[in-house]
Structures are given as structure tokens and as C-alpha cells.
XYZ file of C-alpha atoms in Angstrom:
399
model
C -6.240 5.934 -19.817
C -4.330 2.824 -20.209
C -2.236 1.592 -23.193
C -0.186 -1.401 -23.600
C 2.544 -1.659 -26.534
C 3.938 -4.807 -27.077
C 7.992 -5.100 -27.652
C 8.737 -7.515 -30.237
C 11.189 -10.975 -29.138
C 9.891 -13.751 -26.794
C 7.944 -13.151 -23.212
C 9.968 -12.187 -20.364
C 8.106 -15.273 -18.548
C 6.245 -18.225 -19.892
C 3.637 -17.538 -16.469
C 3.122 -13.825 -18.057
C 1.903 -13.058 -21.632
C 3.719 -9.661 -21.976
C 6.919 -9.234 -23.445
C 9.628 -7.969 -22.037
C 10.764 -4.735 -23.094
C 6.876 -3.609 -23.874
C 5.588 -0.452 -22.989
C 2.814 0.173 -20.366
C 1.216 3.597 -19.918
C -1.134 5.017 -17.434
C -2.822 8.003 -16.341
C -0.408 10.240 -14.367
C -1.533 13.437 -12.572
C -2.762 15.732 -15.865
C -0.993 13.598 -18.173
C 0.369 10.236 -18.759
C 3.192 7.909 -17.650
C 4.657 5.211 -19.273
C 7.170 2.685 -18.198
C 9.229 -0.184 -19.387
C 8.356 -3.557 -18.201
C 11.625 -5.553 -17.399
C 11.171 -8.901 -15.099
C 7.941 -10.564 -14.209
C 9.353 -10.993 -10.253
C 5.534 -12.431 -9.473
C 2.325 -13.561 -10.611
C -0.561 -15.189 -8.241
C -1.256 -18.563 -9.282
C -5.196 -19.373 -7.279
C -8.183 -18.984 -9.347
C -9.669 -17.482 -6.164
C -8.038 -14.118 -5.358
C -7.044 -10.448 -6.553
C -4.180 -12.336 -9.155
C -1.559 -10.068 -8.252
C 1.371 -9.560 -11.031
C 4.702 -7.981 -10.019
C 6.846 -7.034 -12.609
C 10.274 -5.037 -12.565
C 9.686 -1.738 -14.678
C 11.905 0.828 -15.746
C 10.810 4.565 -16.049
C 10.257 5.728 -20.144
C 9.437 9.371 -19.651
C 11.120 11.668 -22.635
C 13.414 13.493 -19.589
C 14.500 10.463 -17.656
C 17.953 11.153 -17.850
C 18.392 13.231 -14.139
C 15.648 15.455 -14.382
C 12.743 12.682 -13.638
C 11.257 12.176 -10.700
C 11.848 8.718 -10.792
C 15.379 8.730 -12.028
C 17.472 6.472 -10.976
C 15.111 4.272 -8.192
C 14.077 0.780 -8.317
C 11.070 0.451 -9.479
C 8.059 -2.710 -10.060
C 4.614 -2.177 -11.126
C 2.364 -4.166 -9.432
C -1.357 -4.873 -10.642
C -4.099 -6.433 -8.885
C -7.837 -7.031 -8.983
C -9.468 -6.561 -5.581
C -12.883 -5.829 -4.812
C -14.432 -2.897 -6.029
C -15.069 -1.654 -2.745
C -11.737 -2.128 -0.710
C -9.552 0.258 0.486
C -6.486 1.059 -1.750
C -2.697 0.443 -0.253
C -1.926 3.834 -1.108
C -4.939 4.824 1.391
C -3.229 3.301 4.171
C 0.458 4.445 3.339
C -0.980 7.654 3.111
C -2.256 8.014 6.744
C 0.732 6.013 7.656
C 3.098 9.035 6.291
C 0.622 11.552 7.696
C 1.392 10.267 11.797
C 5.186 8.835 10.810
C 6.728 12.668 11.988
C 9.182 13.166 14.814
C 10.107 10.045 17.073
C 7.180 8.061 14.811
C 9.933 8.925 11.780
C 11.399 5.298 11.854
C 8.691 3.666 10.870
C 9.515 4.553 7.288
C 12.242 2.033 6.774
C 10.067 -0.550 7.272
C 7.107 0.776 5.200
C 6.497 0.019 1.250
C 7.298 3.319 -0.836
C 4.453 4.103 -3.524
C 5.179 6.275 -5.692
C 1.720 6.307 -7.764
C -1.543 4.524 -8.247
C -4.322 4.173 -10.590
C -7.678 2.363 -10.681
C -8.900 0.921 -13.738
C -12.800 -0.041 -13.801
C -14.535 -2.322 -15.813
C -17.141 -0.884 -17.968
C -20.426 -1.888 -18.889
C -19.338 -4.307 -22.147
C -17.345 -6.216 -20.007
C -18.017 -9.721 -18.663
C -16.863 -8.603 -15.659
C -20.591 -6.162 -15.489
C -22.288 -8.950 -17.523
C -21.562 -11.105 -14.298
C -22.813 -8.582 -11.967
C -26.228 -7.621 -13.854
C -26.435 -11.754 -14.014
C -25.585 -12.656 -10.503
C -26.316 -9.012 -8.668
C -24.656 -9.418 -5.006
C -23.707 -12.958 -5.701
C -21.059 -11.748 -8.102
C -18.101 -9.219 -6.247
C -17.569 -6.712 -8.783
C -13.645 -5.890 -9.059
C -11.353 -3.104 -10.983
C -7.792 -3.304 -11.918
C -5.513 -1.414 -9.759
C -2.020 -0.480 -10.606
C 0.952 1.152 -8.742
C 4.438 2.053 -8.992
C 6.501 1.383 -6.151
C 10.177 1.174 -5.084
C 11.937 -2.595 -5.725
C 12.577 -4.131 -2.332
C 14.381 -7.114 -2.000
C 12.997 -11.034 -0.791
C 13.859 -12.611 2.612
C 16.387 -15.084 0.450
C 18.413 -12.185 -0.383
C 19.840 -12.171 3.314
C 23.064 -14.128 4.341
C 22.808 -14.707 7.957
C 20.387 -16.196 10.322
C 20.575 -12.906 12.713
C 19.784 -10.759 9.758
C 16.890 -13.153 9.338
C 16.044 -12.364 13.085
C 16.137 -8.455 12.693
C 13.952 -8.319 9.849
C 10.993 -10.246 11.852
C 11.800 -8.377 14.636
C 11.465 -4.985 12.745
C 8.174 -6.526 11.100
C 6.791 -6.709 14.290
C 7.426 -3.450 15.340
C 6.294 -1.706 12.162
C 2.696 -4.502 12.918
C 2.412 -2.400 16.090
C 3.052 0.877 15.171
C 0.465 0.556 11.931
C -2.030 -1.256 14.780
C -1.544 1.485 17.510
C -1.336 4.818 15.991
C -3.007 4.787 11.802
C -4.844 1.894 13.511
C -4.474 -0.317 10.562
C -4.638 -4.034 11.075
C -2.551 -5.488 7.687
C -4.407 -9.215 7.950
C -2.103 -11.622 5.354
C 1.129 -11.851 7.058
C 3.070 -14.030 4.804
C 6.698 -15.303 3.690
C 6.408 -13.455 0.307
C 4.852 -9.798 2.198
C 8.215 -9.627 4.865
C 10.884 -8.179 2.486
C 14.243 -6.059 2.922
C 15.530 -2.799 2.266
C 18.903 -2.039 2.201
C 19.515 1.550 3.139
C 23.115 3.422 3.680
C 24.944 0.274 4.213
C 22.020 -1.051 6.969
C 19.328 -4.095 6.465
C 15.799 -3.104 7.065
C 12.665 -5.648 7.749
C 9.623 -4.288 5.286
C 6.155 -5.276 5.805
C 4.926 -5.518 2.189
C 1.668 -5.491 0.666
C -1.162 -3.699 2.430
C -3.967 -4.432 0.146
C -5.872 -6.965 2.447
C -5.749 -4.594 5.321
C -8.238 -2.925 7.526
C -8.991 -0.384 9.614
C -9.084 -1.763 13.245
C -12.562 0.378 13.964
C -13.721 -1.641 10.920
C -12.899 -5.015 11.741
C -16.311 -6.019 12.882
C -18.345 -4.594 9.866
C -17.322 -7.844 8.417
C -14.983 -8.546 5.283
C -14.910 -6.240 2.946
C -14.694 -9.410 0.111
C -16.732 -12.619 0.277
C -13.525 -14.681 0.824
C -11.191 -14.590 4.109
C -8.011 -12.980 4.233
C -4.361 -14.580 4.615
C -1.816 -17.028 2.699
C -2.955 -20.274 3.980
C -0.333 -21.883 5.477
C 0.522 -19.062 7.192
C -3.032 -17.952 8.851
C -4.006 -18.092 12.060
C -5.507 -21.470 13.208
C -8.732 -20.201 14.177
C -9.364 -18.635 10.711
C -9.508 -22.305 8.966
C -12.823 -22.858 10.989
C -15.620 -22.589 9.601
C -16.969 -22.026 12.989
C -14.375 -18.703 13.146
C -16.891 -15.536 12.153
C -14.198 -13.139 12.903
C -13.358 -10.605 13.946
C -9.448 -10.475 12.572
C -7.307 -9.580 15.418
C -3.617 -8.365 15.692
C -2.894 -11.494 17.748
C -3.741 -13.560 14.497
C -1.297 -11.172 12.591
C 1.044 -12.328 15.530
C 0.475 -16.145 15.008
C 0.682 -15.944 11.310
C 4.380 -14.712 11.734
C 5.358 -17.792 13.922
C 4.290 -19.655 11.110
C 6.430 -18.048 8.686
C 9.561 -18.432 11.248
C 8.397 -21.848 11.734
C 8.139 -22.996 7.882
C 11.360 -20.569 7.082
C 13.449 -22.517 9.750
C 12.239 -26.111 9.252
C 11.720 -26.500 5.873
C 14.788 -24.657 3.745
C 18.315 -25.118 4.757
C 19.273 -21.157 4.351
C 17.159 -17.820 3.399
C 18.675 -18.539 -0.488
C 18.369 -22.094 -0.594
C 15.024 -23.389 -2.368
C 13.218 -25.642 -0.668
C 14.346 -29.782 -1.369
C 12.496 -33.153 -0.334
C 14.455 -34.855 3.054
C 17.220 -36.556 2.155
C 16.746 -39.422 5.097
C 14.745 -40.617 6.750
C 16.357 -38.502 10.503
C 14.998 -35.375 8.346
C 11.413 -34.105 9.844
C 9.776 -32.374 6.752
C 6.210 -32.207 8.119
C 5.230 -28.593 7.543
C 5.663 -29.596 3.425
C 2.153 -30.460 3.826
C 1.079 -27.369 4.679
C 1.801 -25.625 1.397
C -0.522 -28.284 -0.255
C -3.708 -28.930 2.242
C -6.913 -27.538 2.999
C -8.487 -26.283 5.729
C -9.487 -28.866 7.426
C -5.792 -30.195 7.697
C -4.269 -27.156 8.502
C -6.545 -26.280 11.396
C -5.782 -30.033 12.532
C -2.213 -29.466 12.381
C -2.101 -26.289 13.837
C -4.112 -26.678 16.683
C -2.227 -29.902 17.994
C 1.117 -27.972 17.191
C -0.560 -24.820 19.673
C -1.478 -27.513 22.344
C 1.582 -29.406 22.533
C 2.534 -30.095 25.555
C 6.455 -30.983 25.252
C 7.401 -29.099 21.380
C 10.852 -28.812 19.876
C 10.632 -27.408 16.224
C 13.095 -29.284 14.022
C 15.002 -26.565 13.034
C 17.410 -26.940 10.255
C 20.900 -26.019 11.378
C 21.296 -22.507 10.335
C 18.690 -21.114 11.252
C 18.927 -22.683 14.870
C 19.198 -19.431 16.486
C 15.470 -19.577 15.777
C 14.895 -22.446 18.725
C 13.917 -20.573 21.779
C 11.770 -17.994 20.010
C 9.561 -20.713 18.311
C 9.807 -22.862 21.266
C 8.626 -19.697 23.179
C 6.291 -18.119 21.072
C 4.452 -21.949 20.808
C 3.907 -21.840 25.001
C 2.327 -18.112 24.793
C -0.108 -19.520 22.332
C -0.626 -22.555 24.473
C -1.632 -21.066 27.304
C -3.612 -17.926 26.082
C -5.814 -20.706 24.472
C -5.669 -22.873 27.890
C -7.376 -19.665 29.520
C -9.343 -19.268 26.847
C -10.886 -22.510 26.804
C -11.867 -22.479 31.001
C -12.866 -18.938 30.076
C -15.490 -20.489 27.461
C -16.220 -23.257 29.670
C -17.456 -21.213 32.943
C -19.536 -18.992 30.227
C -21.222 -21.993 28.762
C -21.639 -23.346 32.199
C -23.688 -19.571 33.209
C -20.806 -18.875 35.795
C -19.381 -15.770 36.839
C -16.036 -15.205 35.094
C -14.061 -12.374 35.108
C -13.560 -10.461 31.523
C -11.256 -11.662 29.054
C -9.153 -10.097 26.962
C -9.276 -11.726 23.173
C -7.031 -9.316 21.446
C -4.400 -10.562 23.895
C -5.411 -13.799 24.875
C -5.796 -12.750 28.546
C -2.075 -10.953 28.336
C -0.939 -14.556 26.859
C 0.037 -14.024 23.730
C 0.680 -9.689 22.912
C 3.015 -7.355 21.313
C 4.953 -7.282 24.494
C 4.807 -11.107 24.758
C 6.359 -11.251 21.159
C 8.726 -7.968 21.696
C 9.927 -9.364 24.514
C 11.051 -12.865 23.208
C 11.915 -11.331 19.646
C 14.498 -8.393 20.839
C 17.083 -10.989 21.639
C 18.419 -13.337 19.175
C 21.197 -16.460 20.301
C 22.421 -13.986 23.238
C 22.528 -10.801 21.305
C 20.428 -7.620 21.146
C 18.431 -6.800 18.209
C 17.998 -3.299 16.844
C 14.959 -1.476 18.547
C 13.687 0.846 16.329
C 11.835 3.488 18.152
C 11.610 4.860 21.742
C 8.587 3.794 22.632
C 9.657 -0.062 22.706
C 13.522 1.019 24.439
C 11.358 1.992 27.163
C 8.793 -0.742 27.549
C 12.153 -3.169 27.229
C 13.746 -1.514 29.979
C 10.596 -1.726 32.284
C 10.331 -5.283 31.008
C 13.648 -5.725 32.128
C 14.381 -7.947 35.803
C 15.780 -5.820 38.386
């Protein structure tokens, strides 16, 4: 069941047509559920994907006054429209909070909360089925999905660049954890999916929005959609080929958060600020492009930014903490690719070569790579989250 009652007054948003103050309700358990819709905080723009609407909700149950459930938590409703036959989010949170006991505990923080989730399908009268019967597999039959989930906050609610460090740091731990243990690979790694929750008077990095994600057994059954996964300027280089045939591998995850650092950093003068045109000439704005291009230019750009041999990023000043990591990160990529490439080029030439590790690069470019240059940030030490990493740091560690 799904019913939508429209509040009278003007929309909450000229993108949305809803009106603010309207009433949305869903099935819930035996029953129904209905909720309040508040904000429109986001709505998908591209005529190509699962449009994606996030909008702040309040909870409208006859006993929400301290005897709900949901009394007194932030909460959004997002919906979406994803392939028919991909996995839900609340799939993967589910096996996440199934291993996340004991010393595992802390991935939590750093984990959406879902509170509910419903599928709506498309039935027979709809053009949505009128497309299929047309088209058959040509056409990717989708369904509406909906869920309730706690209200986290954006990467431009933080204040300091250091803050800004230890929520990409904590994103990468949470990538490894999901990778290792659920085995869940989350595939669109983007500015707007890295978000913060403030808990007991402490900042926590979130890695948002699992709906593109995959099992890591699965990853070479192919995509489950007919389109590739990730925020453009943000994907990994090789996934703008149209040579690249997959499969998606947690070292792309990896390079599509140096690209958010590297766009954060360069292009907007704090986490709050919105992003402005240089003012002079001195100013180097040439990742602007990247929010506008297409493949072609973006693979371009990326790959001579991965193979440069002598790269400073031009950070802005307050985030110039950020330096060495980038500057770092950058030579990892560099030279898993320079092995790479001679590993490709005794192959093609029928020589023996040893075997090479892909999901690492050849040891290149991995978690601990990235852990490693990540847990420090302009001299000081980042919060690491859970024992397993304390101890690979202190092996890591010089004697």
C-alpha cells in the first residue's frame, strides 16, 4: 500500500512537486506508517539513473508523543528506482549488523541506520511494463523503493580541516571492514555518500548510500544494471574506458576517494563554503571541468594526473593539511600502474612474468597503502577505530 496526501500552501522545493507538510504512507509490518514530509534535502538530476529523492520526514503515527518507536530521531525518507533485480541497502546493512558484534561493534558509527523499507512494483498498466513487453531485455524493468532512515549530516557541516581528515579516514576503515568480513564492495564512492554523525559529543565519518553495491563473490557475474556504477567525476580512471569490462575492485573504491579529497581541497575554500569561479588568474581551478565532461575527458585527465611524474595538488589554504596525503596517495597510483603496465607488456610479449596482484596493484596501491598515509594528518594521529588496524599500524610502524 502506498498513499500520498497532499498538504495545502506552496512546494517545499521548486525541484520536487510535493508539498511540504503532505502526508506519505506506506506499508509497515501488519499495518501502515505514515510520515510527514518536511525538506526536500535531495533530488537526482540525470535522466540516466535510479532518480534518488531525499526528503526530511517527520514521524505521524497517532502515539508519537514518547511511546513511538521513532520518537524523537532524525529521520529522511529516501526513494529510488533501481533495477528490479538489485540487491536492496537494507540487504547489505542487514548482514553488516549480523558480523558488527564484539571488537567488529565500531563499525556501527560509521554505518547508515535504516529503520524500514518497502518495495513498490510497477504493475501491468504501467508504461513502465508497456516498455518491457515492447522492448523485452532491451528495457531494465525497475520498482520504487522507499526507506526510512536516520538524518545524518553533509561533509560541509564540519568546521575544521582535521575533522575533514577523520571522517575520510573513518570512511576508509568502515570500506575495509564492509570489503573483508560482509564482503560487500559499495562501488559509487562520492562527495555526497561520505557524511557525519555526531554522536555523544564525538564526529563520526559515515559511508552513505549502499544501493550500488555488490557482493565481492559477485563482482564478476557482471553488473547487475546495463549502466556502470559511480558519480563521474569521482570514478576510477579505468572505469571511463570503454575498453574497462570490469571487474569493480576495492582499489577503484580507493581511487574514487582521492578524487573526492582532491576536488574537496582544490576546488572550495572550506567544507561550508560553495564552490566560486577563480578570482585571478594565480588561482588553478582545473578540476571545475570535471563536474561537466564526459568520459573521454575525464579518463584523459585522470590518467595524466596518475602518471605525473613531478604533482603538487593546488590545494586551497585550509584544507592544506591535505598536501602530503594527495601528493602520496597520487605516487601509489603511479607506480601500481607503472608495474602494471611492464606486467601487461611481458604478457603481450608471451614472457614469463610472475603473478600480479590487481586488487592491489602488485601491493602498490591497498588498504594498508591508504591506512598507512591516512592515520596521520599535519603531524597528528587520527582516531583508529578498531583493533585490527592498531595492530597492523604498530607492525607498520619503523623500529
Amino acid at each position: 500500500m502506498l498513499h500520498y496526501a497532499a498538504a495545502d500552501g506552496p512546494p517545499s522545493k521548486d525541484l520536487f512537486e510535493w508539498l511540504g507538510g503532505s502526508l506519505f504512507t506506506f506499508a509497515y509490518k501488519d499495518g501502515t506508517r505514515t510520515v510527514r514530509l518536511k525538506r526536500v534535502l535531495f533530488r537526482s538530476n540525470g535522466i540516466i539513473g535510479r532518480g534518488t529523492i531525499v526528503v526530511r520526514v517527520e514521524c505521524n503515527c497517532n502515539h508519537c508523543d514518547g511511546h513511538c518507536d521513532w520518537y524523537g530521531k532524525k529521520l529522511i525518507l529516501k526513494l529510488s528506482f533501481p533495477s528490479k533485480t538489485r540487491v536492496s541497502e537494507q540487504t547489505f546493512m542487514d548482514r553488516c549488523k549480523a558480523l558488527a558484534q564484539g571488537d567488529h561493534a565500531w563499525v556501527l558509527n560509521h554505518l547508515p541506520h535504516i529503520y524500514w523499507t518497502f518495495d513498490v512494483c510497477f504493475d501491468i498498466n504501467t508504461p513502465q511494463a508497456k516498455f518491457k513487453e515492447r522492448f523485452k531485455d532491451d528495457y531494465e524493468m525497475r520498482l520504487m523503493r522507499g526507506s526510512i532512515q536516520e538524518e545524518l549530516q553533509p561533509l560541509s557541516s564540519l568546521e575544521t580541516s582535521k575533522d575533514c581528515a577523520q571522517v575520510f579516514y573513518d570512511v576508509v576503515q568502515c570500506h575495509h571492514w564492509a570489503w573483508k568480513y560482509p564482503k560487500i564492495l559499495h562501488r559509487d564512492i562520492s562527495q555526497g555518500n561520505i557524511m557525519v554523525r555526531e554522536k555523544d559529543g564525538e564526529k563520526y565519518g559515515v559511508l552513505n548510500d549502499w544501493d550500488l553495491s555488490s557482493w565481492v563473490n559477485e563482482q564478476r557475474d557482471g553488473p547487475t544494471s546495463k549502466f556502470r556504477t559511480g558519480t563521474k567525476p569521482y570514478m576510477a580512471h579505468e572505469q571511463h574506458s570503454h575498453a574497462w569490462q570490469g571487474p569493480h575492485r576495492f582499489r577503484h573504491d580507493l581511487e574514487s576517494l582521492f578524487y573526492v579529497i582532491l576536488l574537496l581541497v582544490c576546488l572550495y575554500p572550506s567544507p561550508s563554503a560553495k564552490y566560486t569561479a577563480p578570482m585571478s588568474p594565480a588561482q588553478d581551478f582545473e578540476y571545475e571541468e570535471w563536474h561537466k565532461q564526459d568520459d573521454s575527458f575525464l579518463v584523459s585527465k585522470k590518467y595524466h594526473l596518475i602518471n605525473a611524474r613531478k604533482w603538487t595538488p593546488p590545494v586551497l589554504p585550509f584544507f592544506l593539511g591535505f598536501t602530503m596525503w594527495l601528493i602520496h596517495l597520487q605516487h601509489a597510483l603511479r607506480y601500481g600502474f607503472i608495474a602494471l603496465g611492464k606486467h601487461e607488456d611481458f604478457f603481450s610479449l608471451g614472457k614469463h612474468s610472475k603473478s600480479f596482484d590487481q586488487d592491489t596493484l602488485n601491493n602498490h596501491f591497498s588498504y594498508e597503502t591508504v591506512v598507512s598515509t591516512m592515520h596521520r594528518f599535519s603531524e597528528e594521529e587520527l582516531k583508529t577505530r578498531g583493533s585490527e588496524w592498531q595492530e597492523i599500524l604498530l607492525r607498520l610502524q619503523p623500529i
